[in-house]
Short mmCIF file of C-alpha atoms and ligand atoms in Angstrom, two decimals:
data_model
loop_
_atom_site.label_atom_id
_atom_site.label_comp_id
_atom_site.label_asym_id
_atom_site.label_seq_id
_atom_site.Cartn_x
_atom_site.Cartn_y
_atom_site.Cartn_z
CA UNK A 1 3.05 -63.92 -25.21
CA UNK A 2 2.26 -63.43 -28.88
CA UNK A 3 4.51 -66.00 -30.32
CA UNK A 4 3.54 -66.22 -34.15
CA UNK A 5 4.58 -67.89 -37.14
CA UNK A 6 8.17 -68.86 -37.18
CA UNK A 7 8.80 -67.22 -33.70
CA UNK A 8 7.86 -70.27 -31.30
CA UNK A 9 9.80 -71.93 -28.24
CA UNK A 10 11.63 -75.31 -29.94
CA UNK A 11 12.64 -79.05 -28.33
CA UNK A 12 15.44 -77.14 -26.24
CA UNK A 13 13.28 -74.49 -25.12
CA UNK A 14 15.18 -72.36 -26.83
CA UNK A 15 13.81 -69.45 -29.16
CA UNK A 16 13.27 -70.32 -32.43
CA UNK A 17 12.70 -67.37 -35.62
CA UNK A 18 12.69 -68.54 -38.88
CA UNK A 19 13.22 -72.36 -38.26
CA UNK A 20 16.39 -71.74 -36.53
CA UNK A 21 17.19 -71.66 -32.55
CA UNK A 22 18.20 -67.89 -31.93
CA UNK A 23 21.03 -69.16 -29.10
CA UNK A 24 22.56 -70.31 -32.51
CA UNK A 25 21.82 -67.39 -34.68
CA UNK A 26 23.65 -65.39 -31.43
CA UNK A 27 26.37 -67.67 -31.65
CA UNK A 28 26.99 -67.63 -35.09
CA UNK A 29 26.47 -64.07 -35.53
CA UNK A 30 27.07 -62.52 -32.34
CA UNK A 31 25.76 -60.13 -30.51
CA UNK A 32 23.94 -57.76 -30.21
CA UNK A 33 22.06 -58.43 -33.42
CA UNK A 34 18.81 -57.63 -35.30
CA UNK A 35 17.16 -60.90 -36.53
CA UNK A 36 14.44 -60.56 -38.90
CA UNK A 37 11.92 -63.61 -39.90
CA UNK A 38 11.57 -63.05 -43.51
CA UNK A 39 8.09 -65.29 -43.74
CA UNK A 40 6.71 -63.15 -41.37
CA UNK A 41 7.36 -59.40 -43.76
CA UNK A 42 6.20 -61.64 -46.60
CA UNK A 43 2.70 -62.68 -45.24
CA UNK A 44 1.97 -59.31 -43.85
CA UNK A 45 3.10 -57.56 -47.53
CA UNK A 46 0.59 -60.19 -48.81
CA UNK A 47 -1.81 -59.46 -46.51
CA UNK A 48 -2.75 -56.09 -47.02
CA UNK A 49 -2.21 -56.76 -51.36
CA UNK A 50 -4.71 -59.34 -51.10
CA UNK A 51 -7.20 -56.95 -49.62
CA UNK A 52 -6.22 -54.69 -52.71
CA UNK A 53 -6.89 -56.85 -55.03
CA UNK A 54 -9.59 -58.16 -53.41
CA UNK A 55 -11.91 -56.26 -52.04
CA UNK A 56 -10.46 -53.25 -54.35
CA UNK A 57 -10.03 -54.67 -57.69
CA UNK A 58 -6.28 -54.29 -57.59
CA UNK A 59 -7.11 -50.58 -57.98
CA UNK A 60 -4.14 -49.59 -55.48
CA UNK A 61 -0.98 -50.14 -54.42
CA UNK A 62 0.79 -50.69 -50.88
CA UNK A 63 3.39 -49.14 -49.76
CA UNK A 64 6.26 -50.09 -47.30
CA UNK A 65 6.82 -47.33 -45.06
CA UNK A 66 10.12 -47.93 -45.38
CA UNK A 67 11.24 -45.43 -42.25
CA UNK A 68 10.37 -48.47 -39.76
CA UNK A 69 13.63 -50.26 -41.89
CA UNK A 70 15.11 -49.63 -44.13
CA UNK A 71 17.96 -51.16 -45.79
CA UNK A 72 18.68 -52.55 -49.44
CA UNK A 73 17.12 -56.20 -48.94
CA UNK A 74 13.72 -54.77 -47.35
CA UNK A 75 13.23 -52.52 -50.27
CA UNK A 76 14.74 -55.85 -52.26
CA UNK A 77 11.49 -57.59 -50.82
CA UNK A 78 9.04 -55.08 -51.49
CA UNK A 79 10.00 -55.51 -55.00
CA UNK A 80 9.55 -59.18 -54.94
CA UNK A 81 6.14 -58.83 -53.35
CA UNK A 82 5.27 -56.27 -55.93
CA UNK A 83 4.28 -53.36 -53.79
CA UNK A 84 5.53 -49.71 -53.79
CA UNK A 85 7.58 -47.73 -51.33
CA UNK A 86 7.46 -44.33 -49.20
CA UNK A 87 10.43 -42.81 -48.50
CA UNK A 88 11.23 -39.89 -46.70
CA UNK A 89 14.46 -38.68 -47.33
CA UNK A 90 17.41 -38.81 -50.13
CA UNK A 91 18.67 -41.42 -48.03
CA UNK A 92 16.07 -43.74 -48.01
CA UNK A 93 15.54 -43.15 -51.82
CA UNK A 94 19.07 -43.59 -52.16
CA UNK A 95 19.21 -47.20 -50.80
CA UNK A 96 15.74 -47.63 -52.36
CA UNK A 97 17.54 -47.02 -55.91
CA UNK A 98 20.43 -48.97 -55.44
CA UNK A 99 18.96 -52.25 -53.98
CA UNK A 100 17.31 -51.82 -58.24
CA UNK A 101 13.72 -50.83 -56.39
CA UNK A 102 11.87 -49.69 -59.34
CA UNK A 103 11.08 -45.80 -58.90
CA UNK A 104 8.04 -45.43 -60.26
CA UNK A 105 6.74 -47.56 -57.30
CA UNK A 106 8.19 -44.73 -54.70
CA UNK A 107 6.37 -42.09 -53.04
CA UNK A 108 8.42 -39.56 -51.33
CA UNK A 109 7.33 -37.70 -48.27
CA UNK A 110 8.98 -34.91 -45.45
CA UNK A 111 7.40 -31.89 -44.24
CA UNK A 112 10.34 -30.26 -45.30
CA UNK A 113 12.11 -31.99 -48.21
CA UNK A 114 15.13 -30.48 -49.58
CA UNK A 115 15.98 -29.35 -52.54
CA UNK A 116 18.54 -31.37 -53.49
CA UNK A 117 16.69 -34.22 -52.48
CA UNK A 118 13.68 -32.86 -55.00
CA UNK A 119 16.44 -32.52 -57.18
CA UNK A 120 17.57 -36.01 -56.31
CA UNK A 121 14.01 -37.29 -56.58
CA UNK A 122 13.17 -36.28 -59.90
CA UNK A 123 16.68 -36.95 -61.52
CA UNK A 124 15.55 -40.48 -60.14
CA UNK A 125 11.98 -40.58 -61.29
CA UNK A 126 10.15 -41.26 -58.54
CA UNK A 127 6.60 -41.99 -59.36
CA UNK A 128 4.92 -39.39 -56.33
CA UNK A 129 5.77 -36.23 -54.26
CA UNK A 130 3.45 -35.30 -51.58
CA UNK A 131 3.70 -31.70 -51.02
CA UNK A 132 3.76 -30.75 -47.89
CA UNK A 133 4.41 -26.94 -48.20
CA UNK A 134 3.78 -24.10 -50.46
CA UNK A 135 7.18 -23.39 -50.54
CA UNK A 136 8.12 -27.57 -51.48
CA UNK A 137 4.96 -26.48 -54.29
CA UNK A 138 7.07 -23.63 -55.76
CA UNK A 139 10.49 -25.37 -55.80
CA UNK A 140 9.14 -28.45 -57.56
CA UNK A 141 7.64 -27.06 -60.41
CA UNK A 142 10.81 -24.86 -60.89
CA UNK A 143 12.37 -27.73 -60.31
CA UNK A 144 10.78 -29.93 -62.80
CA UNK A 145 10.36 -27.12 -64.89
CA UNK A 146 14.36 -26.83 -65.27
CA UNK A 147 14.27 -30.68 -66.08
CA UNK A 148 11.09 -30.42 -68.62
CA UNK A 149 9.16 -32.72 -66.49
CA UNK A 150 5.43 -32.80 -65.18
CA UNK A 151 6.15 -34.54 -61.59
CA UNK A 152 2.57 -35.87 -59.91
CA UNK A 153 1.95 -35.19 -56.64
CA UNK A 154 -0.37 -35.61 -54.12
CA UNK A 155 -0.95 -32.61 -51.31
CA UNK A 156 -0.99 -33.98 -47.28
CA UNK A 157 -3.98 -33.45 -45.72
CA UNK A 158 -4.71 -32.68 -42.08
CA UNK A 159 -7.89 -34.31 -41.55
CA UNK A 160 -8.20 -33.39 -38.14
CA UNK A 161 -8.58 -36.65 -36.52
CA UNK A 162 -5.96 -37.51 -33.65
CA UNK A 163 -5.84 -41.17 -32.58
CA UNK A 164 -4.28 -42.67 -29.75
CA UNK A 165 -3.89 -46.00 -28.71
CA UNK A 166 -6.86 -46.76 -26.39
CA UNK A 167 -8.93 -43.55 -27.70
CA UNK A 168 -9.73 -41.26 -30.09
CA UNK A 169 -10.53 -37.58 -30.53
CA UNK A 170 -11.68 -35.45 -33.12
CA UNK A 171 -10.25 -31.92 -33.44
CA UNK A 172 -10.06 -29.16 -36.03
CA UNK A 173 -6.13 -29.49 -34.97
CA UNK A 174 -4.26 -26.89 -36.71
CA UNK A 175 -0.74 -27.26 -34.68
CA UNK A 176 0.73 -30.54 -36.68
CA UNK A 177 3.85 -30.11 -38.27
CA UNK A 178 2.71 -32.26 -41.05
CA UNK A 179 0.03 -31.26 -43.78
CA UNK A 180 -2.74 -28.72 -44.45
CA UNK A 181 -5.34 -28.54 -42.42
CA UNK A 182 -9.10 -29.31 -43.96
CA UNK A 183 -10.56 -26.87 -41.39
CA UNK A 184 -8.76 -23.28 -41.49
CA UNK A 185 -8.62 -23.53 -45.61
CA UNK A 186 -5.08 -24.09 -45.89
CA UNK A 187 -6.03 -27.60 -47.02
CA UNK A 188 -7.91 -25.66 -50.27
CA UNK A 189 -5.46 -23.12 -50.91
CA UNK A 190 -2.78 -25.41 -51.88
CA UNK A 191 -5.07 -27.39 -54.18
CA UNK A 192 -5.68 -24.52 -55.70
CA UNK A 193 -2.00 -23.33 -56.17
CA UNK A 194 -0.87 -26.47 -56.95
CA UNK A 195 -3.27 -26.74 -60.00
CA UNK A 196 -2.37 -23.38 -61.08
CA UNK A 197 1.18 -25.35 -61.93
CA UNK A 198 2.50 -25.82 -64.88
CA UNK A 199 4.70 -29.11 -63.84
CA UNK A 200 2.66 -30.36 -61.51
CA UNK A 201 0.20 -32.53 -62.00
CA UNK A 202 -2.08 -32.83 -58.94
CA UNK A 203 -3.19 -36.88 -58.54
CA UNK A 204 -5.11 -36.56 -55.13
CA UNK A 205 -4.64 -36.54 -51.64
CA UNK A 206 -2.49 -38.34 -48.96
CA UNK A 207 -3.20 -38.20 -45.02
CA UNK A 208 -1.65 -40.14 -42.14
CA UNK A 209 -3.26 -39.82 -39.08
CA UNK A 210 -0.64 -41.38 -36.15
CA UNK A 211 1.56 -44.69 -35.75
CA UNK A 212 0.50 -48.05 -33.15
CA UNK A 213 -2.91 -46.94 -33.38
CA UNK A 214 -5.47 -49.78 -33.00
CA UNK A 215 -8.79 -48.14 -33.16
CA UNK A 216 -10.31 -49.01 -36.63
CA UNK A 217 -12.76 -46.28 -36.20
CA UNK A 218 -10.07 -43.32 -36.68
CA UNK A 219 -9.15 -45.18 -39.86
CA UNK A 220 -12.10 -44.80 -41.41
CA UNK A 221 -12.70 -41.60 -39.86
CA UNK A 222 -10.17 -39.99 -41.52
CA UNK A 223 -10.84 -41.83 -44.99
CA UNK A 224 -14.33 -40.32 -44.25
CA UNK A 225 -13.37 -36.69 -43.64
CA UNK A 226 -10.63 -37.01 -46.74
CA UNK A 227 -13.47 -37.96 -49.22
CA UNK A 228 -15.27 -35.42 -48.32
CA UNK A 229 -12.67 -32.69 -48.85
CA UNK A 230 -11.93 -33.88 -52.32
CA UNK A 231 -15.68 -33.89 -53.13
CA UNK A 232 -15.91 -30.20 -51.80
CA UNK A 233 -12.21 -29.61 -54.03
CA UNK A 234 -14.29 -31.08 -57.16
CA UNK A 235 -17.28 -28.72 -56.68
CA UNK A 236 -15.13 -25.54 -55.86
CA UNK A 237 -11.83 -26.18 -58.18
CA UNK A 238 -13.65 -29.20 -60.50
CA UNK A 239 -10.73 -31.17 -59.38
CA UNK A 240 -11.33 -35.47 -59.56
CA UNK A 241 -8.86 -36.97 -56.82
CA UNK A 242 -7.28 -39.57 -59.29
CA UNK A 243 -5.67 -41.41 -56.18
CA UNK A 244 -5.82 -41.38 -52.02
CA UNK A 245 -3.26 -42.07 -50.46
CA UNK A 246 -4.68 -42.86 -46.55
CA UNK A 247 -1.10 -43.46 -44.66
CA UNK A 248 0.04 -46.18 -42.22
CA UNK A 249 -0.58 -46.90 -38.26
CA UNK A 250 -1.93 -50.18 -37.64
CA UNK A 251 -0.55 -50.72 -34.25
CA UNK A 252 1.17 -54.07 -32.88
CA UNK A 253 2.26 -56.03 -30.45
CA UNK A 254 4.68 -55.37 -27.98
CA UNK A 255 3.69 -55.93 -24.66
CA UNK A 256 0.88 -57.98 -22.75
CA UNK A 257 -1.13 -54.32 -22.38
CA UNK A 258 -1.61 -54.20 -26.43
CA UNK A 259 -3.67 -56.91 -28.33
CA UNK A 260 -2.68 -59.52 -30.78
CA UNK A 261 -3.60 -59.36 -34.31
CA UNK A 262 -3.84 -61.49 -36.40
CA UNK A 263 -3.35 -61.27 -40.56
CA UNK A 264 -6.76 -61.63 -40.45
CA UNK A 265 -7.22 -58.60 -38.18
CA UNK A 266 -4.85 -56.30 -40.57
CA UNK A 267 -7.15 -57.17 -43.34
CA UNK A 268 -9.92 -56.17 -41.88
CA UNK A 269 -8.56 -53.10 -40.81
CA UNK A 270 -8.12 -52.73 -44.46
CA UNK A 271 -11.33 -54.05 -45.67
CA UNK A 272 -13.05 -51.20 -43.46
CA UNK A 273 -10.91 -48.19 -44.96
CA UNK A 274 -11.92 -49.80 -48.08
CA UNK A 275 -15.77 -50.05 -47.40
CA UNK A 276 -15.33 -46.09 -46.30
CA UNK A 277 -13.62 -45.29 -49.63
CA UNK A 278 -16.28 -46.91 -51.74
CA UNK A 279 -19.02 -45.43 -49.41
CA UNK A 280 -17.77 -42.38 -49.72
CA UNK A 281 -17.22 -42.40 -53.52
CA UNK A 282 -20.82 -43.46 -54.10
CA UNK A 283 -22.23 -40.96 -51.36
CA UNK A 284 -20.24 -38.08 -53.09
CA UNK A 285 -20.56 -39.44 -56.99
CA UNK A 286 -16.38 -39.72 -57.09
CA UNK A 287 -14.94 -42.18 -59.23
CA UNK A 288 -13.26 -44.70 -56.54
CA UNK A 289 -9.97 -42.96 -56.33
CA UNK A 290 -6.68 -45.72 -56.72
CA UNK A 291 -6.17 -46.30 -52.81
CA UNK A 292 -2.35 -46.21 -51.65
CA UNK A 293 -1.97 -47.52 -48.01
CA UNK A 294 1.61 -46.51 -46.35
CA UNK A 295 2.09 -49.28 -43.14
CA UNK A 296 5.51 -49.94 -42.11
CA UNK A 297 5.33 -50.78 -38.38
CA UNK A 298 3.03 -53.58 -38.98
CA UNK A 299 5.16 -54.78 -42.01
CA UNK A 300 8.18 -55.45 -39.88
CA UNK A 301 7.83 -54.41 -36.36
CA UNK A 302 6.53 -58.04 -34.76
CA UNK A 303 9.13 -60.22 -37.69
CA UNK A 304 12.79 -58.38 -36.07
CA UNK A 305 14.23 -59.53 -32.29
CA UNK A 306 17.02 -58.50 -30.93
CA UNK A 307 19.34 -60.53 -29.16
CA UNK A 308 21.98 -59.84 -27.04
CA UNK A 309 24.03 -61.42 -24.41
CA UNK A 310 23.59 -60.56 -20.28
CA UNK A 311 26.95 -59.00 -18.79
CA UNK A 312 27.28 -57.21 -15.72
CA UNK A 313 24.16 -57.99 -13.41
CA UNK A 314 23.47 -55.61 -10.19
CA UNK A 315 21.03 -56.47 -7.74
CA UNK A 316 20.52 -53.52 -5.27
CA UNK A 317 18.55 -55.23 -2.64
CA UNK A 318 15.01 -54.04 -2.06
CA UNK A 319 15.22 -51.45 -4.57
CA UNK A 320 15.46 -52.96 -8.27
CA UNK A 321 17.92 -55.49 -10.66
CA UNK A 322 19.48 -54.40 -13.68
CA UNK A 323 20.85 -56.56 -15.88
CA UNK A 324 22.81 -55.33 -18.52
CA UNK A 325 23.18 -56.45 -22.31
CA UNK A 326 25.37 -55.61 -25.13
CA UNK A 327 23.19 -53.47 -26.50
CA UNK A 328 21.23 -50.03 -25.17
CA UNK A 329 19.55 -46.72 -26.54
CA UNK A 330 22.19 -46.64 -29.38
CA UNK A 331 20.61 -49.76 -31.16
CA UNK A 332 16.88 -49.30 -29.46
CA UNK A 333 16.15 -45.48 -28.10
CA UNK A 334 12.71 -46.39 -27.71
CA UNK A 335 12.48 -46.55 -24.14
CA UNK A 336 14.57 -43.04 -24.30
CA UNK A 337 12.22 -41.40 -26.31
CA UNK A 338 8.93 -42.99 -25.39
CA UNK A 339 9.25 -45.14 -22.50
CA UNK A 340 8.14 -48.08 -24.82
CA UNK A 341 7.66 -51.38 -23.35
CA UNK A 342 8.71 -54.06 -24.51
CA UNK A 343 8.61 -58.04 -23.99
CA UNK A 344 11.59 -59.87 -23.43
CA UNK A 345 12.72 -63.84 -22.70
CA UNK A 346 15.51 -65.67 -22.29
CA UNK A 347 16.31 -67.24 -25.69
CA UNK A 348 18.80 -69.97 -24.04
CA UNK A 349 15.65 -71.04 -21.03
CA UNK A 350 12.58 -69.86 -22.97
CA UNK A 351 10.51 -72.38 -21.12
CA UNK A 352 11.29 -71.97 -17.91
CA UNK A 353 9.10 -69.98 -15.24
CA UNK A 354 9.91 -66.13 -14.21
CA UNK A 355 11.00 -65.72 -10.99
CA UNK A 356 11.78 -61.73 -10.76
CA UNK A 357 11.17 -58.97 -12.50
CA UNK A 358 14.42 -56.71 -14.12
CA UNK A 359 15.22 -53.64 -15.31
CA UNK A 360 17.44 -54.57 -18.86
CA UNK A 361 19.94 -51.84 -18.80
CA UNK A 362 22.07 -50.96 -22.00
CA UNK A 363 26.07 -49.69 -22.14
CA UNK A 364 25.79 -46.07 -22.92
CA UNK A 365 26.89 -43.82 -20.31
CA UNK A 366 23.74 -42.53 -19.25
CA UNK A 367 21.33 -43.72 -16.56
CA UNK A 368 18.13 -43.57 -19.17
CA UNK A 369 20.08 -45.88 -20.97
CA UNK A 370 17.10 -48.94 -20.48
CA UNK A 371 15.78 -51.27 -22.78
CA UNK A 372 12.67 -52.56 -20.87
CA UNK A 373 11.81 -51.77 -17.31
CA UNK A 374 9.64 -54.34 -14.71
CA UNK A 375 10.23 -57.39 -17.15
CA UNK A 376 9.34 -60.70 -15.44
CA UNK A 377 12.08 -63.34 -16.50
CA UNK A 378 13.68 -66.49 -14.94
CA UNK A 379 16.84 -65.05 -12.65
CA UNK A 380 19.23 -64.43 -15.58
CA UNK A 381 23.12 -64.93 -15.50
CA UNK A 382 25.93 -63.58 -17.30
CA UNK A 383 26.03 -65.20 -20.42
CA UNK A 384 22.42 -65.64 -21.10
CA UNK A 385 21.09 -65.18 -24.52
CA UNK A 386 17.79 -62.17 -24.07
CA UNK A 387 15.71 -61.70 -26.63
CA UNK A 388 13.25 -58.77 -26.63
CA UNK A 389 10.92 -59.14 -29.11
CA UNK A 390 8.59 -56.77 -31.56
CA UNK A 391 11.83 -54.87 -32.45
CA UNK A 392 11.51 -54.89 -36.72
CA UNK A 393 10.45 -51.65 -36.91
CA UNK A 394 11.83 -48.09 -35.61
CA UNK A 395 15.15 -49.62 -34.04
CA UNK A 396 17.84 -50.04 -36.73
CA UNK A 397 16.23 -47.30 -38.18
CA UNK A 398 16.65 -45.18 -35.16
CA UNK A 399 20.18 -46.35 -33.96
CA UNK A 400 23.38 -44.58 -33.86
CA UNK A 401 26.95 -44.68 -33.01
CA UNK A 402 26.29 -43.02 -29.63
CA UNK A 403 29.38 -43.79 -27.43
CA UNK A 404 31.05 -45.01 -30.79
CA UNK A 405 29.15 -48.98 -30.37
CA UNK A 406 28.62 -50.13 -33.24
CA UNK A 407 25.24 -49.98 -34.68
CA UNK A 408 24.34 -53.81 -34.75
CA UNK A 409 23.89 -56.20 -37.72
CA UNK A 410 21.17 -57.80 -39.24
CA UNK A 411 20.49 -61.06 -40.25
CA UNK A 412 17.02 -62.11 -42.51
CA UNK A 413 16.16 -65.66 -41.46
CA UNK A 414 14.21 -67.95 -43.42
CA UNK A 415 13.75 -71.79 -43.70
CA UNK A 416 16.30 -72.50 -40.97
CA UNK A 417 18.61 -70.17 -42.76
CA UNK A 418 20.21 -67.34 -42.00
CA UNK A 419 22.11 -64.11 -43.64
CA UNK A 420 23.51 -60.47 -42.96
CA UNK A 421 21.46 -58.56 -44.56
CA UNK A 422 23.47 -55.33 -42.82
CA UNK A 423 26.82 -56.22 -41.98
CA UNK A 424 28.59 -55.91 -38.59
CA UNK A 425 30.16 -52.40 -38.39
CA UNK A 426 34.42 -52.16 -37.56
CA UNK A 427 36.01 -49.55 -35.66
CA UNK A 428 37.02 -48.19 -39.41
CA UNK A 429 33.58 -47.69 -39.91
CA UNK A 430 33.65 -45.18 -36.92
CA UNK A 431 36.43 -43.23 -37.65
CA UNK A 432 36.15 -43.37 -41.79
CA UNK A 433 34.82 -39.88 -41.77
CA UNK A 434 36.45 -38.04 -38.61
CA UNK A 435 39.78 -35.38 -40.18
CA UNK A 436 42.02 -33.76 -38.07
CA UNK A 437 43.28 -30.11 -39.95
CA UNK A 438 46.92 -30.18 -40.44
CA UNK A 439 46.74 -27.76 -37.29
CA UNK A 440 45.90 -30.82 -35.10
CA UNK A 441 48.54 -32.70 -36.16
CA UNK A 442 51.40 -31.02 -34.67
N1 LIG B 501 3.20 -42.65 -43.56
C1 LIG B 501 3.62 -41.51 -42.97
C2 LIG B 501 3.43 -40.25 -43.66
C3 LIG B 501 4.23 -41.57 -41.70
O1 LIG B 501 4.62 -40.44 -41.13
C4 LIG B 501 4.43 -42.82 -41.07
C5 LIG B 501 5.10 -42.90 -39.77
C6 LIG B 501 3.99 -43.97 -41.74
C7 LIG B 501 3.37 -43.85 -42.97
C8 LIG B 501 4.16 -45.35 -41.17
O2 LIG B 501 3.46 -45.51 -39.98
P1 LIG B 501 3.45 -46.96 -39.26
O3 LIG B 501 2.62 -47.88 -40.12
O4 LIG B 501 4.84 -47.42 -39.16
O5 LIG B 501 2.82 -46.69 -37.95
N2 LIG B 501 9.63 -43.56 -34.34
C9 LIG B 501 8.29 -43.82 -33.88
C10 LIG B 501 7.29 -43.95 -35.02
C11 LIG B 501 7.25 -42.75 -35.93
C12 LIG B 501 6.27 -42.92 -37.04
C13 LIG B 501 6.44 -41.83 -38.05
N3 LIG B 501 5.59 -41.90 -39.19
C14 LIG B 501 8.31 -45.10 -33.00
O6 LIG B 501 9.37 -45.67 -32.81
O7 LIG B 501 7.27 -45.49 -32.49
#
């Protein structure tokens, strides 16, 4: 079990995040609830600045992908690290702004942005729009042009690289939603129409090539194929990529089938996309571009738990045990949508032996309501503290108010202390937008 930092079994054998015992943080709290260790985001920010500055000569920046979570005191973080943002919607750049995130240090993304959240996005200043359509190209520069402002942008690429977890495979893929493909020209023509405009000022290129990916080879691949393109862009437009912006997906942790990385390991992953930048630079006689690296899993998936507490139990003999939380797809649709496994424990008997293996079932009224499926664990009883772990990243961003349950709160630990950082919702919060016309009423 890949127990690391502040996430260790304590004197009790309890669970312990952030120098506090989680039965605690459940009691105090409640449950369910998202607990995030706040040493753990910090070290992993660090990490990948330090192989910036580095290995890179501080020519870069990193960016929080802040769609793995986001909410005010992450982005508050960010800023205290002194990295940039991506966001992906008005939303995000909404809570981005507020939580005083400076917006210069935001890059805005979405296949197909709005225009009110252009609208919203310039009116804010963020500091980079990656196009991702010719149609987001022509609504920008009207855009800015309305506002007298030159907005820089970068252009998505589709490098043609697909990477999986155990393999990868390289394809001239032209059927991703996202970007222009290198291979059928597209990838060209919207350099070229994108230079042609008067408020836009083209900066460089941005690809991402897939999320929980482990294989540093499809990094570097894409960084390769990327470098190339904007050397072939220079000698056919006599366009210089000013800055690269090679996305997230460094994969980790969740279950005993994926390996355990280290900081160390994250650099690295970083100090190879650098060496194939700075190959690539001198190969093709670029100026090293200013590198922009976009992870967000890695940033906060392993630092958040969840806990909850074990209700109803139902042993069908032979067949399989459920146990059921607090909790379910509402607060983590990851097994829903991807059959994700996870790694859970009992945070009230962390040390002692498993016995059985469950099925952790959540509340919703639907049978693919699961949280984790074949986990071994000591035989749990009602009342039992669970903790599944690796759960920072793409589940508070991903909840809802299915079945009207409240999405859960969040608390940031740190030095045996712990605060909301999102507080618990109320049944107001569930009704605060529902009207019924006068119609209704009678
Ligand atoms: N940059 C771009 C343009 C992206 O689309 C993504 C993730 C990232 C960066 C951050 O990737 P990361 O470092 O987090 O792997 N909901 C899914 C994951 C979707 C990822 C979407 N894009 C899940 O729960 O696994």
């Amino acid at each position: 079990m890949n127990l690391r930092d502040t996430l260790k079994i304590n004197k009790a054998g309890h669970l312990e995040i952030g120098g506090m015992d989680a039965v605690d943080i459940a009691r105090r709290f409640g449950t369910p609830l998202y607990a995030f260790d706040e040493a753990h985001i910090r070290r992993m920010m660090r990490t990948y600045k330090s192989v910036i500055d580095g290995e890179y000569g501080g020519n870069g920046m990193v960016l929080y992908a802040s769609k793995a979570f986001s909410c005010e005191a992450i982005y508050a973080i960010a800023r205290q690290e002194g990295i940039g943002v991506d966001v992906v919607s008005g939303g995000e750049l909404y809570t981005a702004v507020q939580s005083g995130f400076p917006s210069n240090k935001i890059y805005m993304h979405g296949n197909n942005k709005l225009e009110r959240e252009l609208e919203y996005a310039l009116d804010c200043g963020v500091g980079n729009i990656v196009v991702d359509s010719f149609r987001e190209a022509d609504m920008l520069d009207s855009i800015a042009a309305g506002k007298n402002i030159i907005q820089k942008v970068l252009i998505r690429i589709n490098p043609g690289v697909e990477a999986h977890t155990h393999a990868f495979v390289q394809t001239a893929r032209t059927d991703s939603k996202f970007g222009f493909s290198i291979s059928d020209g597209t990838a060209e023509a919207i350099a070229k129409h994108v230079l042609a405009k008067k408020n836009l000022e083209l900066r460089g290129f941005h690809c991402h090539i897939g999320s929980q990916i482990f294989e540093k080879q499809s990094f570097v691949l894409a960084a390769n194929k990327v470098m190339q393109f904007a050397a072939e862009i220079r000698d056919g437009l006599g366009f210089e990529v000013k800055e690269l912006n090679i996305g997230g997906g460094f994969g980790v942790w969740y279950n005993s089938d994926d390996p355990e990385l280290k900081y160390e390991d994250y650099a690295d992953y970083l100090k190879a996309l650098v060496a194939a930048v700075k190959h690539n630079a001198a190969k093709y006689k670029l100026a090293e571009p200013y590198l922009l690296l976009e992870p967000g899993r890695s940033i906060v998936g392993e630092a958040g738990i969840t806990l909850y507490t074990v209700g109803a139990i139902k042993d069908i003999p032979a067949v399989k045990k459920y146990i059921a939380v607090d909790g379910g797809m509402f607060e983590n649709p990851r097994y829903a949508l991807y059959q994700s496994r996870y790694t859970a424990l009992l945070a009230n008997r962390a040390n002692e032996p498993c016995t059985e293996k469950v099925t952790v079932a959540g509340k919703c009224c639907e049978s693919g309501d699961l949280i984790a499926v074949d986990v071994p664990l000591p035989e749990a009883q009602s009342g039992d503290i669970l903790a599944v772990l690796t759960t920072g990243a793409y589940n508070y961003s991903m909840a809802s108010n299915y079945n009207r349950n409240f999405i859960p709160a969040a608390v940031l630990v740190n030095n045996g202390e712990a605060e909301y950082i999102i507080r618990p919702q109320t049944y107001e919060d569930l009704v605060r937008n529902d009207l019924i016309p006068e119609r209704l009423k009678k």
